[in-house]
CSV table of C-alpha atoms in Angstrom, one decimal:
chain,number,residue,atom,x,y,z
A,15,MET,CA,112.5,-49.0,-113.6
A,16,ASP,CA,112.6,-45.9,-115.8
A,17,GLY,CA,111.7,-45.3,-119.4
A,18,ASP,CA,115.3,-46.1,-120.6
A,19,GLY,CA,115.2,-49.5,-118.9
A,20,ASP,CA,117.4,-48.5,-116.1
A,21,VAL,CA,116.7,-50.3,-112.8
A,22,ALA,CA,117.1,-48.9,-109.3
A,23,THR,CA,116.5,-51.0,-106.1
A,24,LEU,CA,116.1,-49.8,-102.6
A,25,ALA,CA,116.2,-52.3,-99.7
A,26,LEU,CA,115.1,-51.1,-96.2
A,27,GLY,CA,114.4,-52.9,-92.9
A,28,THR,CA,115.0,-56.5,-91.8
A,29,ARG,CA,114.4,-59.9,-93.4
A,30,ASP,CA,113.7,-61.3,-90.0
A,31,ARG,CA,113.2,-59.1,-86.9
A,32,ARG,CA,114.4,-61.9,-84.6
A,33,THR,CA,117.9,-61.8,-86.1
A,34,GLY,CA,118.1,-58.3,-87.5
A,35,GLU,CA,119.3,-59.5,-90.9
A,36,PRO,CA,118.7,-56.8,-93.5
A,37,VAL,CA,116.6,-57.1,-96.6
A,38,THR,CA,118.6,-56.9,-99.8
A,39,PRO,CA,117.6,-56.5,-103.5
A,40,GLY,CA,118.2,-60.3,-103.7
A,41,THR,CA,115.8,-61.2,-100.8
A,42,PHE,CA,112.9,-63.3,-101.9
A,43,PHE,CA,109.3,-62.4,-100.9
A,44,HIS,CA,106.0,-64.3,-101.1
A,45,LEU,CA,104.2,-62.2,-103.7
A,46,ALA,CA,100.6,-63.2,-102.9
A,47,SER,CA,98.2,-62.2,-105.7
A,48,VAL,CA,100.9,-60.6,-107.9
A,49,SER,CA,101.3,-64.3,-108.7
A,50,LYS,CA,98.2,-64.1,-110.9
A,51,THR,CA,100.1,-61.9,-113.5
A,52,ALA,CA,102.4,-64.9,-114.2
A,53,VAL,CA,99.5,-67.3,-114.5
A,54,ALA,CA,97.7,-65.0,-116.9
A,55,THR,CA,100.8,-64.7,-119.0
A,56,ALA,CA,101.1,-68.4,-119.1
A,57,MET,CA,97.5,-68.7,-120.3
A,58,LEU,CA,98.0,-66.1,-123.0
A,59,ARG,CA,101.1,-67.9,-124.2
A,60,LEU,CA,98.9,-71.0,-124.8
A,61,VAL,CA,96.3,-68.8,-126.6
A,62,GLY,CA,99.1,-67.5,-128.9
A,63,GLN,CA,100.2,-71.1,-129.6
A,64,GLY,CA,96.7,-72.0,-130.6
A,65,ARG,CA,96.3,-74.5,-127.8
A,66,LEU,CA,93.7,-72.5,-125.8
A,67,GLU,CA,90.7,-70.3,-126.6
A,68,LEU,CA,89.8,-67.5,-124.3
A,69,ASP,CA,86.1,-67.8,-125.0
A,70,ALA,CA,85.9,-71.6,-124.8
A,71,PRO,CA,84.2,-73.2,-121.8
A,72,VAL,CA,86.6,-74.4,-119.2
A,73,THR,CA,84.6,-77.6,-118.9
A,74,ALA,CA,85.8,-78.5,-122.4
A,75,TYR,CA,89.4,-78.6,-121.2
A,76,LEU,CA,88.6,-80.3,-117.8
A,77,PRO,CA,86.2,-83.1,-118.8
A,78,ASP,CA,87.1,-85.1,-115.6
A,79,VAL,CA,85.9,-82.4,-113.3
A,80,SER,CA,82.2,-82.6,-112.3
A,81,TRP,CA,80.5,-79.2,-111.7
A,82,ALA,CA,77.5,-79.0,-109.4
A,83,ASP,CA,76.0,-75.8,-110.7
A,84,PRO,CA,74.7,-76.2,-114.3
A,85,ARG,CA,75.7,-72.6,-115.0
A,86,ALA,CA,79.3,-73.6,-114.7
A,87,GLN,CA,79.1,-75.0,-118.2
A,88,GLU,CA,79.2,-71.3,-119.4
A,89,ILE,CA,82.4,-70.3,-117.6
A,90,THR,CA,85.1,-69.5,-120.1
A,91,VAL,CA,88.8,-69.0,-119.6
A,92,ALA,CA,88.4,-65.3,-120.1
A,93,HIS,CA,85.8,-65.3,-117.3
A,94,LEU,CA,88.3,-66.9,-114.9
A,95,LEU,CA,91.1,-64.5,-115.9
A,96,SER,CA,88.8,-61.4,-115.4
A,97,HIS,CA,87.2,-62.6,-112.2
A,98,THR,CA,83.7,-62.7,-113.8
A,99,SER,CA,83.2,-66.4,-113.6
A,100,GLY,CA,80.5,-66.2,-110.8
A,101,LEU,CA,82.7,-68.4,-108.5
A,102,GLY,CA,82.9,-67.3,-104.9
A,103,ASP,CA,86.2,-66.8,-103.1
A,104,VAL,CA,88.0,-69.2,-100.8
A,105,PRO,CA,86.5,-69.0,-97.2
A,106,ASP,CA,89.6,-70.5,-95.5
A,107,TYR,CA,93.0,-70.8,-97.0
A,108,GLY,CA,94.2,-73.5,-94.7
A,109,TRP,CA,97.6,-71.9,-94.2
A,110,HIS,CA,97.7,-73.5,-90.7
A,111,GLU,CA,97.3,-77.0,-92.2
A,112,PRO,CA,99.3,-76.8,-95.4
A,113,GLN,CA,98.9,-79.4,-98.1
A,114,THR,CA,102.0,-80.0,-100.1
A,115,ASP,CA,101.5,-83.2,-102.0
A,116,ALA,CA,101.1,-83.5,-105.7
A,117,GLY,CA,97.4,-84.0,-105.7
A,118,ALA,CA,96.5,-80.9,-103.5
A,119,LEU,CA,95.6,-78.6,-106.4
A,120,GLU,CA,93.4,-81.1,-108.2
A,121,ARG,CA,91.5,-82.0,-105.0
A,122,HIS,CA,90.9,-78.3,-104.3
A,123,VAL,CA,89.6,-77.7,-107.8
A,124,ARG,CA,87.2,-80.6,-107.5
A,125,THR,CA,85.9,-79.0,-104.2
A,126,VAL,CA,85.5,-75.7,-105.9
A,127,ALA,CA,83.5,-77.4,-108.7
A,128,GLY,CA,81.0,-78.4,-106.1
A,129,TRP,CA,80.2,-74.8,-105.1
A,130,PRO,CA,77.1,-73.1,-106.2
A,131,LEU,CA,77.9,-70.0,-108.3
A,132,GLN,CA,77.4,-66.7,-106.7
A,133,THR,CA,76.3,-65.1,-110.0
A,134,ALA,CA,75.8,-66.1,-113.6
A,135,PRO,CA,79.1,-66.2,-115.6
A,136,GLY,CA,80.0,-62.9,-117.1
A,137,GLU,CA,77.5,-61.0,-115.0
A,138,ARG,CA,79.9,-58.9,-112.9
A,139,PHE,CA,83.4,-58.7,-111.4
A,140,ALA,CA,83.9,-60.5,-108.1
A,141,TYR,CA,87.5,-61.3,-107.1
A,142,SER,CA,88.0,-65.0,-106.9
A,143,ASN,CA,91.3,-66.7,-105.9
A,144,ALA,CA,89.5,-70.0,-106.6
A,145,GLY,CA,89.1,-69.1,-110.2
A,146,PHE,CA,92.9,-68.8,-110.6
A,147,GLU,CA,93.4,-72.1,-108.9
A,148,VAL,CA,91.1,-73.6,-111.6
A,149,LEU,CA,93.3,-72.0,-114.2
A,150,GLY,CA,96.4,-73.5,-112.6
A,151,HIS,CA,94.9,-76.9,-112.7
A,152,LEU,CA,93.9,-76.4,-116.3
A,153,LEU,CA,97.4,-75.4,-117.2
A,154,ALA,CA,98.8,-78.5,-115.5
A,155,VAL,CA,96.3,-80.7,-117.4
A,156,LEU,CA,97.2,-79.1,-120.8
A,157,GLU,CA,100.9,-79.4,-120.2
A,158,ASP,CA,100.7,-82.8,-118.4
A,159,GLN,CA,103.1,-81.7,-115.7
A,160,PRO,CA,102.8,-80.1,-112.2
A,161,PHE,CA,101.6,-76.5,-112.2
A,162,GLU,CA,104.8,-75.2,-110.6
A,163,ASP,CA,106.9,-76.8,-113.4
A,164,CYS,CA,104.6,-75.3,-116.1
A,165,LEU,CA,105.3,-71.8,-114.7
A,166,ALA,CA,109.0,-72.4,-114.2
A,167,GLU,CA,109.6,-73.7,-117.7
A,168,GLY,CA,107.0,-71.7,-119.6
A,169,VAL,CA,107.2,-68.3,-118.0
A,170,LEU,CA,109.8,-67.7,-115.3
A,171,ARG,CA,112.9,-69.0,-116.9
A,172,PRO,CA,112.1,-67.4,-120.3
A,173,ALA,CA,111.5,-64.2,-118.4
A,174,ARG,CA,115.1,-64.4,-117.0
A,175,MET,CA,113.9,-65.0,-113.5
A,176,PRO,CA,116.0,-68.2,-112.8
A,177,ALA,CA,115.4,-68.4,-109.0
A,178,SER,CA,111.8,-67.2,-108.8
A,179,THR,CA,109.5,-70.1,-108.0
A,180,PHE,CA,106.0,-71.1,-107.0
A,181,SER,CA,107.6,-73.8,-104.7
A,182,PRO,CA,109.2,-71.9,-101.7
A,183,ALA,CA,110.9,-75.0,-100.5
A,184,GLU,CA,113.3,-74.6,-103.4
A,185,LEU,CA,114.6,-71.3,-101.9
A,186,PRO,CA,117.4,-71.4,-99.2
A,187,ASP,CA,116.0,-70.1,-96.0
A,188,ARG,CA,118.7,-67.4,-95.9
A,189,LEU,CA,117.2,-65.8,-99.0
A,190,ARG,CA,113.6,-65.7,-97.8
A,191,ALA,CA,112.0,-62.8,-96.0
A,192,ARG,CA,110.0,-63.9,-93.0
A,193,PRO,CA,106.4,-62.9,-92.6
A,194,HIS,CA,105.8,-60.3,-89.8
A,195,LEU,CA,102.3,-60.2,-88.3
A,196,GLY,CA,100.3,-58.1,-85.7
A,197,LEU,CA,101.1,-54.8,-84.1
A,198,PRO,CA,103.9,-54.2,-83.7
A,199,PRO,CA,104.8,-56.7,-86.4
A,200,GLN,CA,106.6,-59.8,-85.2
A,201,VAL,CA,107.7,-63.2,-86.7
A,202,VAL,CA,105.3,-65.9,-85.5
A,203,ARG,CA,107.0,-69.2,-85.2
A,204,GLY,CA,105.7,-72.1,-87.2
A,205,VAL,CA,103.6,-70.2,-89.8
A,206,TYR,CA,104.2,-69.4,-93.4
A,207,PRO,CA,101.5,-68.6,-96.0
A,208,TYR,CA,102.0,-71.5,-98.3
A,209,THR,CA,99.8,-74.5,-99.2
A,210,ARG,CA,100.0,-76.1,-102.6
A,211,GLN,CA,96.3,-76.0,-103.5
A,212,HIS,CA,96.5,-72.2,-103.5
A,213,ALA,CA,99.8,-72.0,-105.4
A,214,PRO,CA,98.3,-70.5,-108.7
A,215,SER,CA,96.6,-67.7,-106.9
A,216,SER,CA,99.2,-66.8,-104.3
A,217,SER,CA,102.6,-68.6,-104.1
A,218,LEU,CA,105.0,-67.0,-106.5
A,219,HIS,CA,108.3,-66.0,-104.7
A,220,SER,CA,110.6,-63.5,-106.2
A,221,SER,CA,113.1,-60.7,-105.4
A,222,GLY,CA,113.3,-57.1,-106.4
A,223,GLU,CA,116.1,-57.9,-108.7
A,224,GLU,CA,114.2,-60.6,-110.6
A,225,LEU,CA,110.9,-58.7,-110.7
A,226,ALA,CA,112.8,-56.0,-112.6
A,227,SER,CA,113.1,-58.6,-115.3
A,228,TRP,CA,109.3,-59.2,-115.1
A,229,MET,CA,108.6,-55.5,-115.5
A,230,ARG,CA,110.9,-55.5,-118.5
A,231,VAL,CA,108.9,-58.3,-120.1
A,232,HIS,CA,105.6,-56.5,-119.8
A,233,LEU,CA,107.0,-53.1,-120.8
A,234,GLY,CA,108.7,-54.4,-124.0
A,235,HIS,CA,112.3,-54.1,-122.8
A,236,GLY,CA,112.9,-57.8,-122.1
A,237,PRO,CA,112.4,-61.2,-123.8
A,238,GLY,CA,109.0,-61.3,-125.6
A,239,LEU,CA,106.9,-64.0,-123.9
A,240,LEU,CA,103.9,-62.8,-125.9
A,241,ASP,CA,103.5,-61.2,-129.3
A,242,PRO,CA,102.3,-57.6,-129.4
A,243,ALA,CA,98.7,-58.6,-129.9
A,244,GLY,CA,98.8,-61.0,-127.0
A,245,GLN,CA,100.4,-58.4,-124.7
A,246,ALA,CA,97.8,-55.8,-125.6
A,247,LEU,CA,95.0,-58.4,-125.0
A,248,LEU,CA,96.5,-59.2,-121.6
A,249,HIS,CA,96.2,-55.5,-120.5
A,250,GLU,CA,92.9,-54.6,-122.2
A,251,PRO,CA,90.3,-53.6,-119.6
A,252,ARG,CA,87.1,-55.8,-119.7
A,253,VAL,CA,85.0,-54.9,-116.6
A,254,PRO,CA,84.7,-52.3,-113.9
A,255,ALA,CA,86.5,-53.4,-110.7
A,256,GLY,CA,85.8,-50.9,-108.0
A,257,GLU,CA,87.7,-47.7,-107.0
A,258,GLY,CA,91.2,-46.6,-106.3
A,259,LEU,CA,94.4,-46.9,-108.3
A,260,PHE,CA,93.1,-49.8,-110.3
A,261,ASP,CA,89.4,-49.5,-111.2
A,262,ARG,CA,89.1,-51.9,-114.2
A,263,MET,CA,90.0,-55.6,-114.7
A,264,ALA,CA,91.8,-57.0,-117.7
A,265,LEU,CA,93.0,-60.6,-118.0
A,266,GLY,CA,94.8,-61.3,-114.7
A,267,TRP,CA,96.0,-57.6,-114.5
A,268,PHE,CA,94.2,-54.5,-113.2
A,269,VAL,CA,94.1,-51.3,-115.1
A,270,GLY,CA,93.7,-47.7,-113.9
A,271,THR,CA,95.0,-44.1,-114.0
A,272,HIS,CA,97.5,-42.2,-112.0
A,273,ARG,CA,98.2,-38.5,-112.5
A,274,GLY,CA,96.7,-38.7,-116.0
A,275,GLN,CA,98.8,-41.8,-117.0
A,276,ARG,CA,97.4,-45.3,-117.7
A,277,VAL,CA,98.7,-47.8,-115.3
A,278,VAL,CA,98.5,-51.6,-115.2
A,279,GLY,CA,99.5,-53.9,-112.4
A,280,HIS,CA,98.4,-56.0,-109.4
A,281,PRO,CA,98.4,-55.8,-105.6
A,282,GLY,CA,99.0,-58.8,-103.3
A,283,SER,CA,98.4,-59.5,-99.7
A,284,ASP,CA,98.7,-62.7,-97.6
A,285,PRO,CA,99.5,-63.1,-93.9
A,286,GLY,CA,102.7,-61.3,-93.2
A,287,PHE,CA,103.4,-60.1,-96.8
A,288,GLN,CA,102.3,-57.3,-99.2
A,289,SER,CA,103.3,-56.6,-102.8
A,290,LEU,CA,102.3,-54.1,-105.4
A,291,LEU,CA,103.4,-54.0,-109.1
A,292,VAL,CA,102.6,-50.8,-111.1
A,293,LEU,CA,103.5,-50.3,-114.7
A,294,VAL,CA,103.2,-47.1,-116.8
A,295,PRO,CA,103.3,-48.7,-120.2
A,296,GLU,CA,103.2,-45.5,-122.3
A,297,ARG,CA,106.3,-44.2,-120.4
A,298,GLY,CA,108.1,-47.5,-120.2
A,299,MET,CA,108.3,-47.3,-116.4
A,300,GLY,CA,107.5,-49.6,-113.6
A,301,VAL,CA,107.6,-49.8,-109.8
A,302,CYS,CA,107.3,-52.8,-107.5
A,303,VAL,CA,107.0,-52.6,-103.7
A,304,LEU,CA,107.6,-55.7,-101.6
A,305,VAL,CA,107.0,-55.8,-97.8
A,306,ASP,CA,107.3,-58.6,-95.2
A,307,ALA,CA,104.4,-57.2,-93.1
A,308,ASN,CA,100.7,-56.2,-93.7
A,309,THR,CA,100.8,-52.8,-92.1
A,310,ALA,CA,103.1,-50.9,-94.5
A,311,PRO,CA,101.6,-48.2,-96.9
A,312,VAL,CA,102.4,-50.0,-100.1
A,313,PHE,CA,100.0,-48.0,-102.3
A,314,ALA,CA,101.2,-44.6,-101.0
A,315,THR,CA,104.8,-45.8,-101.5
A,316,ALA,CA,104.2,-46.9,-105.0
A,317,ARG,CA,102.4,-43.7,-106.0
A,318,ALA,CA,105.2,-41.7,-104.6
A,319,ALA,CA,107.8,-43.7,-106.6
A,320,VAL,CA,105.8,-43.4,-109.8
A,321,ASP,CA,105.6,-39.6,-109.2
A,322,VAL,CA,109.4,-39.5,-109.0
A,323,LEU,CA,109.8,-41.4,-112.2
A,324,LEU,CA,107.3,-39.1,-113.9
A,325,GLY,CA,109.1,-36.0,-112.6
A,326,LEU,CA,106.0,-34.8,-110.7
A,327,GLU,CA,105.8,-33.1,-107.4
A,328,ARG,CA,104.4,-35.5,-104.7
A,329,GLU,CA,100.7,-35.1,-103.9
A,330,ASP,CA,99.7,-34.6,-100.2
A,331,VAL,CA,101.8,-36.9,-98.0
A,332,PRO,CA,99.6,-39.2,-96.0
A,333,LEU,CA,99.8,-39.2,-92.2
A,334,PRO,CA,101.4,-42.3,-90.6
A,335,PRO,CA,98.9,-45.0,-89.7
A,336,VAL,CA,97.7,-45.1,-86.1
A,337,GLY,CA,99.2,-48.6,-85.6
A,338,VAL,CA,102.6,-47.0,-85.6
A,339,ALA,CA,101.7,-45.2,-82.4
A,340,LEU,CA,99.5,-47.9,-80.8
A,341,GLY,CA,101.6,-51.0,-81.5
A,342,PRO,CA,104.5,-50.3,-79.1
A,343,VAL,CA,102.0,-49.3,-76.3
A,344,LEU,CA,99.9,-52.4,-76.8
A,345,SER,CA,103.0,-54.6,-76.7
A,346,ALA,CA,104.6,-52.9,-73.6
A,347,HIS,CA,101.6,-51.9,-71.5
A,348,GLY,CA,98.5,-53.7,-72.7
A,349,VAL,CA,95.0,-52.9,-74.1
A,350,VAL,CA,93.9,-50.3,-71.6
A,351,ALA,CA,97.0,-48.2,-72.1
A,352,ALA,CA,96.7,-48.5,-75.9
A,353,VAL,CA,93.1,-47.3,-75.8
A,354,ASP,CA,94.1,-44.4,-73.6
A,355,ARG,CA,96.8,-43.5,-76.2
A,356,TYR,CA,94.2,-43.7,-79.0
A,357,ARG,CA,91.8,-41.3,-77.0
A,358,ALA,CA,94.7,-38.9,-76.6
A,359,LEU,CA,95.4,-39.0,-80.4
A,360,GLU,CA,91.7,-38.2,-81.1
A,361,THR,CA,92.1,-34.8,-79.4
A,362,GLU,CA,95.1,-33.7,-81.4
A,363,HIS,CA,94.6,-30.8,-83.8
A,364,PRO,CA,96.1,-31.0,-86.3
A,365,PRO,CA,96.3,-34.8,-86.2
A,366,SER,CA,99.6,-36.5,-86.2
A,367,PHE,CA,98.3,-40.0,-87.1
A,368,ASP,CA,95.7,-41.4,-89.5
A,369,LEU,CA,93.0,-42.8,-87.1
A,370,ASP,CA,91.2,-44.8,-89.8
A,371,ASP,CA,90.6,-48.4,-88.8
A,372,GLU,CA,92.3,-49.8,-91.9
A,373,ASP,CA,95.7,-50.1,-90.2
A,374,LEU,CA,94.2,-52.0,-87.3
A,375,GLU,CA,92.4,-54.4,-89.6
A,376,GLU,CA,95.7,-55.0,-91.5
A,377,GLY,CA,97.4,-55.7,-88.3
A,378,VAL,CA,95.0,-58.4,-87.2
A,379,TRP,CA,93.5,-60.3,-90.2
A,380,GLY,CA,96.6,-62.3,-91.0
A,381,LEU,CA,96.8,-63.8,-87.5
A,382,ILE,CA,93.1,-64.9,-87.8
A,383,GLU,CA,93.7,-66.4,-91.3
A,384,LEU,CA,96.6,-68.4,-89.8
A,385,HIS,CA,94.3,-69.5,-87.0
A,386,ARG,CA,96.5,-67.7,-84.4
A,387,THR,CA,93.5,-66.0,-82.7
A,388,ASP,CA,95.4,-66.1,-79.4
A,389,LEU,CA,97.8,-63.5,-80.8
A,390,ALA,CA,95.0,-61.5,-82.4
A,391,ARG,CA,92.9,-61.1,-79.2
A,392,PRO,CA,94.7,-58.1,-77.7
A,393,LEU,CA,94.5,-56.1,-80.9
A,394,LEU,CA,90.8,-57.0,-81.4
A,395,ASP,CA,90.1,-55.8,-77.9
A,396,LEU,CA,91.9,-52.6,-78.5
A,397,TRP,CA,90.1,-52.1,-81.8
A,398,THR,CA,86.6,-52.7,-80.6
A,399,SER,CA,87.2,-50.5,-77.5
A,400,ALA,CA,88.8,-47.7,-79.4
A,401,GLN,CA,86.3,-47.8,-82.3
A,402,PRO,CA,83.0,-49.3,-81.0
A,403,ARG,CA,81.2,-47.8,-84.1
A,404,SER,CA,83.5,-49.7,-86.5
A,405,ALA,CA,81.5,-52.4,-88.3
A,406,ARG,CA,84.8,-53.9,-89.5
A,407,ALA,CA,86.0,-54.3,-85.9
A,408,TRP,CA,83.0,-56.3,-84.9
A,409,LEU,CA,83.0,-58.3,-88.2
A,410,THR,CA,86.7,-59.2,-87.8
A,411,THR,CA,86.1,-60.2,-84.1
A,412,ALA,CA,83.2,-62.3,-85.3
A,413,TRP,CA,85.4,-64.0,-87.8
A,414,ALA,CA,87.9,-64.8,-85.0
A,415,HIS,CA,85.2,-66.4,-83.0
A,416,GLU,CA,84.1,-68.5,-86.0
A,417,VAL,CA,87.7,-69.8,-86.4
A,418,ASP,CA,87.6,-70.7,-82.7
A,419,GLY,CA,84.3,-72.5,-83.0
A,420,ARG,CA,82.3,-70.0,-80.9
A,421,LEU,CA,79.6,-69.8,-83.4
A,422,ASP,CA,76.8,-68.3,-81.3
A,423,LEU,CA,79.1,-65.4,-80.2
A,424,ALA,CA,80.3,-65.0,-83.8
A,425,LEU,CA,76.6,-64.8,-85.0
A,426,SER,CA,75.8,-62.1,-82.5
A,427,LEU,CA,78.8,-60.0,-83.4
A,428,VAL,CA,78.3,-60.2,-87.1
A,429,ARG,CA,74.7,-59.0,-86.6
A,430,ARG,CA,76.1,-56.1,-84.6
A,431,ALA,CA,78.4,-55.4,-87.6
A,432,LEU,CA,75.5,-55.4,-90.0
A,433,ALA,CA,73.5,-53.1,-87.8
A,434,LEU,CA,76.3,-50.6,-88.2
A,435,SER,CA,76.9,-51.3,-92.0
A,436,PRO,CA,73.9,-53.2,-93.5
A,437,VAL,CA,75.4,-53.7,-97.0
A,438,ASP,CA,78.8,-55.1,-96.1
A,439,ASP,CA,79.3,-58.0,-98.4
A,440,ASP,CA,81.9,-59.7,-96.2
A,441,ALA,CA,79.5,-59.5,-93.2
A,442,LEU,CA,76.6,-60.9,-95.2
A,443,ALA,CA,78.8,-63.8,-96.4
A,444,LEU,CA,79.8,-64.6,-92.9
A,445,LEU,CA,76.2,-64.4,-91.7
A,446,ARG,CA,75.2,-66.9,-94.4
A,447,ARG,CA,78.0,-69.3,-93.4
A,448,LEU,CA,77.0,-69.1,-89.7
A,449,GLU,CA,73.2,-69.5,-90.4
A,450,ASP,CA,73.8,-72.4,-92.7
A,451,GLY,CA,75.8,-74.2,-89.9
């Protein structure tokens, strides 16, 4: 969307590789963590109505939830919105065993309340999907209705997004993009990344057409869900949040800089889906990228689109990821042939593919999270053979063994990963889980 409020949509590829049906601007995608921008907007609406205080303890609004860690009494609404609550993240999303009953979210929040905090509230940024699930339950308690209805009535319909929903069963199958996993990406029967206890953090479904309305809202072109003070508060940076396009965290939105311009937005990634929303508020522009696979370069695509809107020449075009070359070989000829292809690519000067292991990780983690380790094994074998010095390869393989219950093997492989990268937080977390039994 450009600074005049004009919207352009471009649909490429297939909704479902099994049928070849094309993606259209009206195709609905699972948005993963972009969902959090809607939850944050809902919370700021309550603040604007005087029904919620950002700096009030969450326990004051949820008196029936018992927290195991005494420090949880200090967690505020703002801490949850800015990922500074001290809560850890969800270790297993349970996509393979979805819970869809009305009590799923509340049960999950009571489980989360039993966790020890990883840090004191407010101490530092640590991304927590669980924190947004607590916010979703809080919203449902305050509104006295299911979380999904709260968002539909309080945010999505006023934002002129009539078909967008946190309940994917409401969408006709013909409108939904199917998740594609692995290398090369394929539709895996019987899996879909939805379970109701994680709806607030992950389960908004929308289309390119309706997300244009969402961008209008937050750029001041559409219906005003928040007053100007509330909108500014939503995007005001509060804490450092790493590196890359977004390096600071606001309230449910990330903030950063691109080519000298302030940008706000949010990425999302769940098994078989990626999404990225980038707004350039001072220019009244926005870009949203939706993909039904984990291996597409969404950040590079979004940056290029923002450059076009800004009228800037594109920066260095990245090389295609190595999975583009290896996936078809792995599928047609197996692991050994794919490793041979990787070795041949290593000798190319100049290189024709990006040999970083990020693309291999993107191709495999979704299958493991869905507990389809049988489909992940060939790619894991390729990855560890092609890149034996990759700590992420051994860590991801250890995780697959944990899912399969091979805990001794998982423990030996996570130690191998830590020998290669001693300060990897994910590896240290897995090591703790395995050692604790």
